[in-house]
Structures are given as C-alpha cells and as structure tokens.
Amino acid sequence: MRVIEASLISEKVKEMCIEANYALPKDIYALLKKGISQEEMPLSKGTLEVIKRNADIAKSKKRPICQDTGMACLFIELGQDVHIEGNLTDAINEGVRQGYVEGYLRKSVVADPLFERKNTNDNTPALIHYEIVPGDKLKIIVAPKGFGSENMCQLKMLKPSDGVEGVKQFVLDTVEQAGPNPCPPIVIGVGIGGNFENVALLSKKAMLKDANEHHEDPRYSALEKELLESINALGIGPAGYGGATTALSLHIETLPTHIAGLPCAVSICCHVARHKEMVL
C-alpha cells in the first residue's frame, strides 16, 4: 500500500490550476499554427495570428490566456493500492482555492445556482470525477472550463433508428447553432452510448484527448475525420469571421448502451482548451 499525503495533492493541484491557465497545450498550439498556414481568408488568418500571439504572451508573461479562467474540472484516477493520508476531496478543493487566489485567476463559481448566486470567492467547489483503477498511482487531470463554450454544449437522447446519420446531424447542428459564441476555432468531444447521466461526461473526456490521438475503432476514427471536415466546411471560421478553421480537433468516446437508446452528447471548448495532467 502506497501512501500519498493530502498536502502534496493540494500543492500539485494548485500548480496545475495556475499553469493550465497560462500555457496552451502543445497539441492545440501546433494546430493553431497549422490553421494559420492553411487559412486563406485574410481576416480569418489574421485572427488566428492574434490568437497565437495572445497564447505566446500569456505563456511568457505568466498571465491568464483568457479572462474566463473557468470552473475547475478534475478527473482523478486513483490506484486501488494507494492510501490518501487525509481527505482527497478536501485536498483537491484546497489546491484549487490556493491556485485561484495565489495565481490571481478570476473566481467564477457561485454557491447557489438559482437564487442568491453569491460568489464563493475562491472558485471552489471544484467538479471532481473519480475512477478507481489498478495500481499504486494517482493520476490528476485539471481542466479549467470557461462557460462561453460550456453553454454551447448539448445532449440528445437519439433513437437507435437515427443511426450514424442522426449522430452526424446532431453534431453538425450543435456546432452550427453555436456559431461564433464559443470563440472558435473550437475543440470538440463527442460522447456516444452509455445513458443520460454519463454520456455528457464521456464527451468531456473525448474533448480532452490529445489532438494526435484517434479512436481505436477505424469506423469511429473515420467518423471523427468526416465530422471535422464537415464542421470546417460550415464556414463559421475563427471568431465567426468565416474561413476553413472552425474546429481544430474532434474526438469520439463510446460506451455500450441499451437496445432502446442512442445517447449522444457534444462538448465544445474554445481554442483555449486548458488542461494539465500529472501522475503521482
């Protein structure tokens, strides 16, 4: 049994919250550069260049890459041979609290969602998703998510008879309805299967996959490519100015589902697809 101190987890989560908000992931940065080289419309190309320059400044000056520093979303893979000395959830929230206060990151969480909407002033509580896995490691993914793009995400309980074409149409309709609101170019995750409560989480996990990674099933891999091409053919473009760079990447994650259903969810993130990963 391996022991990990809760205080160490807090320290690492704090560092990850700050770094995630300053530095764009390398795969997304590479796709921005690729978009600049391929974009033909002058206004859209110029917009991508401004986005890249903003990312460069944020990293070098250690300033938030976007003013919306997001709601802290964490994915935790806890090895079954690990013992946490202390309360894991409290340790994670303490790390988020320290990161957002010490990093001068915008605090955007309200305690009561409907009536008072009073700010908690430290961006807690975080949204934490736990998974128990074999081994003696603790894997932490911190993914701050702004709500300009979060508000554009959608979920639909399709019928099995809707099939592949129904999924395609739902994904395209979701992106088209979102238009410029999620600050394109966007990163997209599509969840297919499972049930109502976990297909959205599935799509969020898909959204966080490395841009160079593709679904292991060649049928879904081909669908990822087809959907990305179709979305970029919509002509929404960077910041909605038109062009061929509406989305930078699209990934699909799947789960078995019931014979009577075909759940599908689409998670959309702006180009500031912030996430940091660490294994303790």
mmCIF file of C-alpha atoms in Angstrom:
data_model
loop_
_atom_site.group_PDB
_atom_site.id
_atom_site.type_symbol
_atom_site.label_atom_id
_atom_site.label_comp_id
_atom_site.label_asym_id
_atom_site.label_seq_id
_atom_site.Cartn_x
_atom_site.Cartn_y
_atom_site.Cartn_z
ATOM 1 C CA MET A 1 0.000 0.000 0.000
ATOM 2 C CA ARG A 2 1.453 3.337 -1.096
ATOM 3 C CA VAL A 3 0.694 6.419 0.992
ATOM 4 C CA ILE A 4 0.282 9.902 -0.519
ATOM 5 C CA GLU A 5 -0.100 12.917 1.732
ATOM 6 C CA ALA A 6 -3.128 15.109 1.076
ATOM 7 C CA SER A 7 -0.931 18.211 1.393
ATOM 8 C CA LEU A 8 1.135 17.078 -1.605
ATOM 9 C CA ILE A 9 -2.030 16.733 -3.676
ATOM 10 C CA SER A 10 -3.118 20.247 -2.722
ATOM 11 C CA GLU A 11 0.253 21.651 -3.752
ATOM 12 C CA LYS A 12 0.227 19.895 -7.122
ATOM 13 C CA VAL A 13 -3.377 20.860 -7.888
ATOM 14 C CA LYS A 14 -2.540 24.485 -7.066
ATOM 15 C CA GLU A 15 0.385 24.443 -9.502
ATOM 16 C CA MET A 16 -1.672 22.752 -12.221
ATOM 17 C CA CYS A 17 -4.532 25.266 -11.931
ATOM 18 C CA ILE A 18 -2.122 28.149 -12.402
ATOM 19 C CA GLU A 19 -0.106 26.582 -15.224
ATOM 20 C CA ALA A 20 -3.177 25.379 -17.116
ATOM 21 C CA ASN A 21 -4.471 28.942 -17.246
ATOM 22 C CA TYR A 22 -1.158 30.321 -18.531
ATOM 23 C CA ALA A 23 0.042 27.767 -21.070
ATOM 24 C CA LEU A 24 -1.872 26.391 -24.042
ATOM 25 C CA PRO A 25 -1.418 22.606 -24.530
ATOM 26 C CA LYS A 26 1.291 21.821 -27.087
ATOM 27 C CA ASP A 27 -1.018 19.860 -29.397
ATOM 28 C CA ILE A 28 -3.555 22.705 -29.563
ATOM 29 C CA TYR A 29 -0.788 25.259 -30.124
ATOM 30 C CA ALA A 30 0.509 23.169 -33.036
ATOM 31 C CA LEU A 31 -2.983 23.047 -34.557
ATOM 32 C CA LEU A 32 -3.259 26.841 -34.313
ATOM 33 C CA LYS A 33 -0.011 27.176 -36.261
ATOM 34 C CA LYS A 34 -1.294 24.676 -38.809
ATOM 35 C CA GLY A 35 -4.511 26.671 -39.147
ATOM 36 C CA ILE A 36 -2.553 29.856 -39.815
ATOM 37 C CA SER A 37 -0.591 28.154 -42.599
ATOM 38 C CA GLN A 38 -3.743 26.755 -44.227
ATOM 39 C CA GLU A 39 -6.267 29.565 -43.753
ATOM 40 C CA GLU A 40 -6.805 31.524 -46.975
ATOM 41 C CA MET A 41 -9.152 34.311 -45.856
ATOM 42 C CA PRO A 42 -7.022 37.295 -44.727
ATOM 43 C CA LEU A 43 -9.299 38.305 -41.838
ATOM 44 C CA SER A 44 -9.529 34.739 -40.533
ATOM 45 C CA LYS A 45 -5.794 34.173 -40.923
ATOM 46 C CA GLY A 46 -5.123 37.401 -39.069
ATOM 47 C CA THR A 47 -7.471 36.349 -36.279
ATOM 48 C CA LEU A 48 -5.590 33.094 -35.835
ATOM 49 C CA GLU A 49 -2.314 35.013 -35.715
ATOM 50 C CA VAL A 50 -3.720 37.241 -32.953
ATOM 51 C CA ILE A 51 -4.856 34.149 -31.026
ATOM 52 C CA LYS A 52 -1.387 32.626 -31.325
ATOM 53 C CA ARG A 53 0.277 35.873 -30.239
ATOM 54 C CA ASN A 54 -2.028 36.037 -27.219
ATOM 55 C CA ALA A 55 -1.003 32.479 -26.288
ATOM 56 C CA ASP A 56 2.670 33.398 -26.618
ATOM 57 C CA ILE A 57 2.279 36.457 -24.386
ATOM 58 C CA ALA A 58 0.276 34.534 -21.784
ATOM 59 C CA LYS A 59 2.962 31.869 -21.512
ATOM 60 C CA SER A 60 5.918 34.258 -21.398
ATOM 61 C CA LYS A 61 4.304 36.770 -19.005
ATOM 62 C CA LYS A 62 2.553 34.108 -16.894
ATOM 63 C CA ARG A 63 -0.810 35.761 -17.337
ATOM 64 C CA PRO A 64 -4.152 34.019 -17.951
ATOM 65 C CA ILE A 65 -4.627 33.143 -21.603
ATOM 66 C CA CYS A 66 -8.309 34.123 -21.248
ATOM 67 C CA GLN A 67 -10.127 36.335 -18.769
ATOM 68 C CA ASP A 68 -12.573 33.492 -18.061
ATOM 69 C CA THR A 69 -10.301 31.202 -16.067
ATOM 70 C CA GLY A 70 -13.049 28.637 -15.877
ATOM 71 C CA MET A 71 -14.696 26.326 -13.433
ATOM 72 C CA ALA A 72 -12.142 23.797 -12.198
ATOM 73 C CA CYS A 73 -13.000 20.358 -13.546
ATOM 74 C CA LEU A 74 -10.806 17.464 -12.401
ATOM 75 C CA PHE A 75 -10.551 13.851 -13.490
ATOM 76 C CA ILE A 76 -8.977 11.602 -10.880
ATOM 77 C CA GLU A 77 -7.737 8.053 -11.467
ATOM 78 C CA LEU A 78 -6.991 6.588 -8.050
ATOM 79 C CA GLY A 79 -4.985 3.383 -7.908
ATOM 80 C CA GLN A 80 -6.587 0.802 -5.625
ATOM 81 C CA ASP A 81 -3.238 0.298 -3.899
ATOM 82 C CA VAL A 82 -2.988 3.966 -2.881
ATOM 83 C CA HIS A 83 -3.934 5.315 0.521
ATOM 84 C CA ILE A 84 -4.511 9.054 0.824
ATOM 85 C CA GLU A 85 -3.351 10.407 4.179
ATOM 86 C CA GLY A 86 -6.186 12.894 4.648
ATOM 87 C CA ASN A 87 -9.373 13.740 2.759
ATOM 88 C CA LEU A 88 -8.848 13.593 -1.011
ATOM 89 C CA THR A 89 -11.780 15.809 -1.972
ATOM 90 C CA ASP A 90 -10.826 18.439 0.601
ATOM 91 C CA ALA A 91 -7.214 18.315 -0.595
ATOM 92 C CA ILE A 92 -8.257 18.899 -4.212
ATOM 93 C CA ASN A 93 -10.511 21.810 -3.305
ATOM 94 C CA GLU A 94 -7.754 23.329 -1.184
ATOM 95 C CA GLY A 95 -5.424 23.136 -4.180
ATOM 96 C CA VAL A 96 -7.998 24.846 -6.395
ATOM 97 C CA ARG A 97 -8.562 27.503 -3.723
ATOM 98 C CA GLN A 98 -4.864 28.253 -3.405
ATOM 99 C CA GLY A 99 -4.296 28.201 -7.160
ATOM 100 C CA TYR A 100 -7.049 30.644 -7.989
ATOM 101 C CA VAL A 101 -6.222 33.013 -5.130
ATOM 102 C CA GLU A 102 -2.417 32.943 -5.389
ATOM 103 C CA GLY A 103 -2.476 32.856 -9.188
ATOM 104 C CA TYR A 104 -4.806 35.887 -9.360
ATOM 105 C CA LEU A 105 -7.216 33.880 -11.502
ATOM 106 C CA ARG A 106 -10.801 35.043 -11.886
ATOM 107 C CA LYS A 107 -13.184 33.451 -9.407
ATOM 108 C CA SER A 108 -16.337 32.455 -11.253
ATOM 109 C CA VAL A 109 -18.206 29.996 -9.001
ATOM 110 C CA VAL A 110 -21.471 30.933 -7.282
ATOM 111 C CA ALA A 111 -22.625 28.787 -4.350
ATOM 112 C CA ASP A 112 -26.342 28.869 -5.069
ATOM 113 C CA PRO A 113 -27.116 28.407 -8.771
ATOM 114 C CA LEU A 114 -30.589 29.961 -8.863
ATOM 115 C CA PHE A 115 -31.499 32.465 -6.153
ATOM 116 C CA GLU A 116 -28.599 34.163 -4.378
ATOM 117 C CA ARG A 117 -25.789 33.431 -6.883
ATOM 118 C CA LYS A 118 -23.224 34.648 -4.373
ATOM 119 C CA ASN A 119 -19.597 34.177 -5.421
ATOM 120 C CA THR A 120 -17.574 31.737 -3.304
ATOM 121 C CA ASN A 121 -14.529 33.980 -3.921
ATOM 122 C CA ASP A 122 -12.050 31.123 -4.407
ATOM 123 C CA ASN A 123 -13.514 29.177 -7.358
ATOM 124 C CA THR A 124 -14.483 26.210 -5.205
ATOM 125 C CA PRO A 125 -16.044 23.737 -5.066
ATOM 126 C CA ALA A 126 -14.331 22.024 -7.969
ATOM 127 C CA LEU A 127 -16.125 19.487 -10.158
ATOM 128 C CA ILE A 128 -14.356 16.194 -9.429
ATOM 129 C CA HIS A 129 -14.804 12.891 -11.249
ATOM 130 C CA TYR A 130 -13.284 9.822 -9.613
ATOM 131 C CA GLU A 131 -12.310 6.489 -11.136
ATOM 132 C CA ILE A 132 -10.741 3.577 -9.238
ATOM 133 C CA VAL A 133 -8.067 1.810 -11.301
ATOM 134 C CA PRO A 134 -5.462 -0.913 -10.665
ATOM 135 C CA GLY A 135 -2.026 0.047 -9.366
ATOM 136 C CA ASP A 136 -0.414 2.419 -6.884
ATOM 137 C CA LYS A 137 -0.527 5.692 -8.825
ATOM 138 C CA LEU A 138 -2.704 8.771 -8.602
ATOM 139 C CA LYS A 139 -3.425 10.475 -11.924
ATOM 140 C CA ILE A 140 -4.792 14.013 -11.857
ATOM 141 C CA ILE A 141 -6.139 15.960 -14.828
ATOM 142 C CA VAL A 142 -7.051 19.596 -14.198
ATOM 143 C CA ALA A 143 -9.245 21.086 -16.913
ATOM 144 C CA PRO A 144 -10.491 24.645 -16.230
ATOM 145 C CA LYS A 145 -13.530 25.226 -18.458
ATOM 146 C CA GLY A 146 -14.989 28.609 -19.331
ATOM 147 C CA PHE A 147 -18.720 28.951 -19.823
ATOM 148 C CA GLY A 148 -18.787 30.807 -23.126
ATOM 149 C CA SER A 149 -18.196 27.435 -24.720
ATOM 150 C CA GLU A 150 -19.777 25.321 -21.952
ATOM 151 C CA ASN A 151 -23.115 26.998 -22.618
ATOM 152 C CA MET A 152 -22.977 25.738 -26.204
ATOM 153 C CA CYS A 153 -22.689 22.034 -25.275
ATOM 154 C CA GLN A 154 -25.671 19.819 -25.956
ATOM 155 C CA LEU A 155 -27.027 16.344 -25.189
ATOM 156 C CA LYS A 156 -29.695 14.441 -27.060
ATOM 157 C CA MET A 157 -31.317 11.082 -26.489
ATOM 158 C CA LEU A 158 -31.421 9.850 -30.059
ATOM 159 C CA LYS A 159 -33.333 6.752 -31.146
ATOM 160 C CA PRO A 160 -31.411 3.704 -32.392
ATOM 161 C CA SER A 161 -33.107 4.176 -35.764
ATOM 162 C CA ASP A 162 -31.435 7.604 -36.064
ATOM 163 C CA GLY A 163 -28.159 5.736 -36.520
ATOM 164 C CA VAL A 164 -24.938 7.217 -37.855
ATOM 165 C CA GLU A 165 -26.709 9.889 -39.886
ATOM 166 C CA GLY A 166 -28.632 11.038 -36.811
ATOM 167 C CA VAL A 167 -25.417 11.408 -34.839
ATOM 168 C CA LYS A 168 -23.763 13.336 -37.657
ATOM 169 C CA GLN A 169 -26.688 15.716 -37.982
ATOM 170 C CA PHE A 170 -26.868 16.341 -34.241
ATOM 171 C CA VAL A 171 -23.161 17.165 -34.037
ATOM 172 C CA LEU A 172 -23.313 19.493 -37.052
ATOM 173 C CA ASP A 173 -26.500 21.179 -35.809
ATOM 174 C CA THR A 174 -24.913 21.757 -32.386
ATOM 175 C CA VAL A 175 -21.852 23.443 -33.881
ATOM 176 C CA GLU A 176 -23.867 25.466 -36.384
ATOM 177 C CA GLN A 177 -26.254 26.728 -33.688
ATOM 178 C CA ALA A 178 -23.289 27.652 -31.506
ATOM 179 C CA GLY A 179 -21.850 29.773 -34.306
ATOM 180 C CA PRO A 180 -19.282 32.305 -33.012
ATOM 181 C CA ASN A 181 -20.458 32.089 -29.377
ATOM 182 C CA PRO A 182 -17.881 29.510 -28.156
ATOM 183 C CA CYS A 183 -14.993 31.596 -29.568
ATOM 184 C CA PRO A 184 -13.883 29.411 -32.474
ATOM 185 C CA PRO A 185 -11.701 27.749 -33.510
ATOM 186 C CA ILE A 186 -13.098 25.119 -31.194
ATOM 187 C CA VAL A 187 -12.154 21.726 -29.818
ATOM 188 C CA ILE A 188 -14.965 19.160 -29.828
ATOM 189 C CA GLY A 189 -15.657 15.998 -27.875
ATOM 190 C CA VAL A 190 -18.488 13.647 -28.845
ATOM 191 C CA GLY A 191 -19.857 11.021 -26.470
ATOM 192 C CA ILE A 192 -21.949 8.181 -27.869
ATOM 193 C CA GLY A 193 -23.628 5.493 -25.773
ATOM 194 C CA GLY A 194 -23.999 4.834 -22.072
ATOM 195 C CA ASN A 195 -27.025 6.617 -20.654
ATOM 196 C CA PHE A 196 -28.276 10.119 -19.885
ATOM 197 C CA GLU A 197 -26.068 10.826 -16.886
ATOM 198 C CA ASN A 198 -22.730 9.642 -18.258
ATOM 199 C CA VAL A 199 -22.786 10.439 -21.970
ATOM 200 C CA ALA A 200 -22.021 14.107 -21.220
ATOM 201 C CA LEU A 201 -19.032 13.094 -19.109
ATOM 202 C CA LEU A 202 -17.947 10.818 -21.940
ATOM 203 C CA SER A 203 -17.986 13.748 -24.370
ATOM 204 C CA LYS A 204 -15.930 15.870 -21.957
ATOM 205 C CA LYS A 205 -13.305 13.135 -21.737
ATOM 206 C CA ALA A 206 -13.226 12.951 -25.532
ATOM 207 C CA MET A 207 -12.679 16.706 -25.708
ATOM 208 C CA LEU A 208 -9.537 16.380 -23.567
ATOM 209 C CA LYS A 209 -7.848 13.752 -25.745
ATOM 210 C CA ASP A 210 -4.576 14.602 -27.453
ATOM 211 C CA ALA A 211 -5.159 16.049 -30.896
ATOM 212 C CA ASN A 212 -2.946 13.377 -32.462
ATOM 213 C CA GLU A 213 -4.881 10.516 -30.848
ATOM 214 C CA HIS A 214 -7.786 8.862 -32.651
ATOM 215 C CA HIS A 215 -10.413 6.274 -31.818
ATOM 216 C CA GLU A 216 -9.024 2.746 -31.902
ATOM 217 C CA ASP A 217 -12.007 1.518 -33.930
ATOM 218 C CA PRO A 218 -11.375 2.521 -37.580
ATOM 219 C CA ARG A 219 -15.094 3.168 -38.109
ATOM 220 C CA TYR A 220 -15.180 5.784 -35.357
ATOM 221 C CA SER A 221 -11.809 7.153 -36.414
ATOM 222 C CA ALA A 222 -13.205 7.688 -39.919
ATOM 223 C CA LEU A 223 -16.279 9.344 -38.408
ATOM 224 C CA GLU A 224 -14.062 11.718 -36.414
ATOM 225 C CA LYS A 225 -12.327 12.779 -39.609
ATOM 226 C CA GLU A 226 -15.569 13.141 -41.554
ATOM 227 C CA LEU A 227 -17.226 15.241 -38.858
ATOM 228 C CA LEU A 228 -14.209 17.543 -38.510
ATOM 229 C CA GLU A 229 -14.161 18.135 -42.264
ATOM 230 C CA SER A 230 -17.917 18.771 -42.347
ATOM 231 C CA ILE A 231 -17.706 21.226 -39.448
ATOM 232 C CA ASN A 232 -14.889 23.175 -41.083
ATOM 233 C CA ALA A 233 -16.931 23.274 -44.270
ATOM 234 C CA LEU A 234 -19.648 25.210 -42.396
ATOM 235 C CA GLY A 235 -17.599 28.372 -42.880
ATOM 236 C CA ILE A 236 -18.026 29.764 -39.352
ATOM 237 C CA GLY A 237 -14.290 30.269 -39.019
ATOM 238 C CA PRO A 238 -12.133 31.952 -36.356
ATOM 239 C CA ALA A 239 -14.266 34.235 -34.149
ATOM 240 C CA GLY A 240 -17.090 33.696 -36.623
ATOM 241 C CA TYR A 241 -15.383 35.704 -39.367
ATOM 242 C CA GLY A 242 -15.620 32.883 -41.905
ATOM 243 C CA GLY A 243 -12.956 30.605 -43.279
ATOM 244 C CA ALA A 244 -11.932 26.977 -43.059
ATOM 245 C CA THR A 245 -10.828 26.810 -39.413
ATOM 246 C CA THR A 246 -13.963 26.427 -37.331
ATOM 247 C CA ALA A 247 -12.686 23.421 -35.351
ATOM 248 C CA LEU A 248 -9.147 22.334 -34.538
ATOM 249 C CA SER A 249 -9.921 18.787 -33.474
ATOM 250 C CA LEU A 250 -12.782 16.371 -32.830
ATOM 251 C CA HIS A 251 -12.691 13.145 -30.834
ATOM 252 C CA ILE A 252 -15.265 10.480 -30.080
ATOM 253 C CA GLU A 253 -15.605 8.308 -26.986
ATOM 254 C CA THR A 254 -18.100 5.437 -26.796
ATOM 255 C CA LEU A 255 -19.754 3.177 -24.233
ATOM 256 C CA PRO A 256 -22.157 0.238 -24.539
ATOM 257 C CA THR A 257 -25.787 1.340 -24.329
ATOM 258 C CA HIS A 258 -29.332 -0.023 -24.037
ATOM 259 C CA ILE A 259 -31.081 -1.628 -27.018
ATOM 260 C CA ALA A 260 -33.705 1.131 -26.930
ATOM 261 C CA GLY A 261 -31.389 4.130 -26.907
ATOM 262 C CA LEU A 262 -28.626 6.077 -28.633
ATOM 263 C CA PRO A 263 -27.468 8.828 -26.246
ATOM 264 C CA CYS A 264 -25.201 11.444 -27.811
ATOM 265 C CA ALA A 265 -23.516 14.473 -26.262
ATOM 266 C CA VAL A 266 -21.351 17.196 -27.764
ATOM 267 C CA SER A 267 -18.839 19.083 -25.616
ATOM 268 C CA ILE A 268 -17.447 22.249 -27.142
ATOM 269 C CA CYS A 269 -14.405 24.153 -25.952
ATOM 270 C CA CYS A 270 -12.859 27.289 -27.383
ATOM 271 C CA HIS A 271 -9.262 27.107 -28.645
ATOM 272 C CA VAL A 272 -8.176 27.737 -25.043
ATOM 273 C CA ALA A 273 -8.574 24.013 -24.323
ATOM 274 C CA ARG A 274 -6.796 24.202 -20.996
ATOM 275 C CA HIS A 275 -5.725 21.035 -19.222
ATOM 276 C CA LYS A 276 -2.767 19.726 -17.277
ATOM 277 C CA GLU A 277 -2.001 16.146 -16.338
ATOM 278 C CA MET A 278 0.161 14.721 -13.581
ATOM 279 C CA VAL A 279 0.826 11.274 -12.139
ATOM 280 C CA LEU A 280 1.903 10.913 -8.509
#
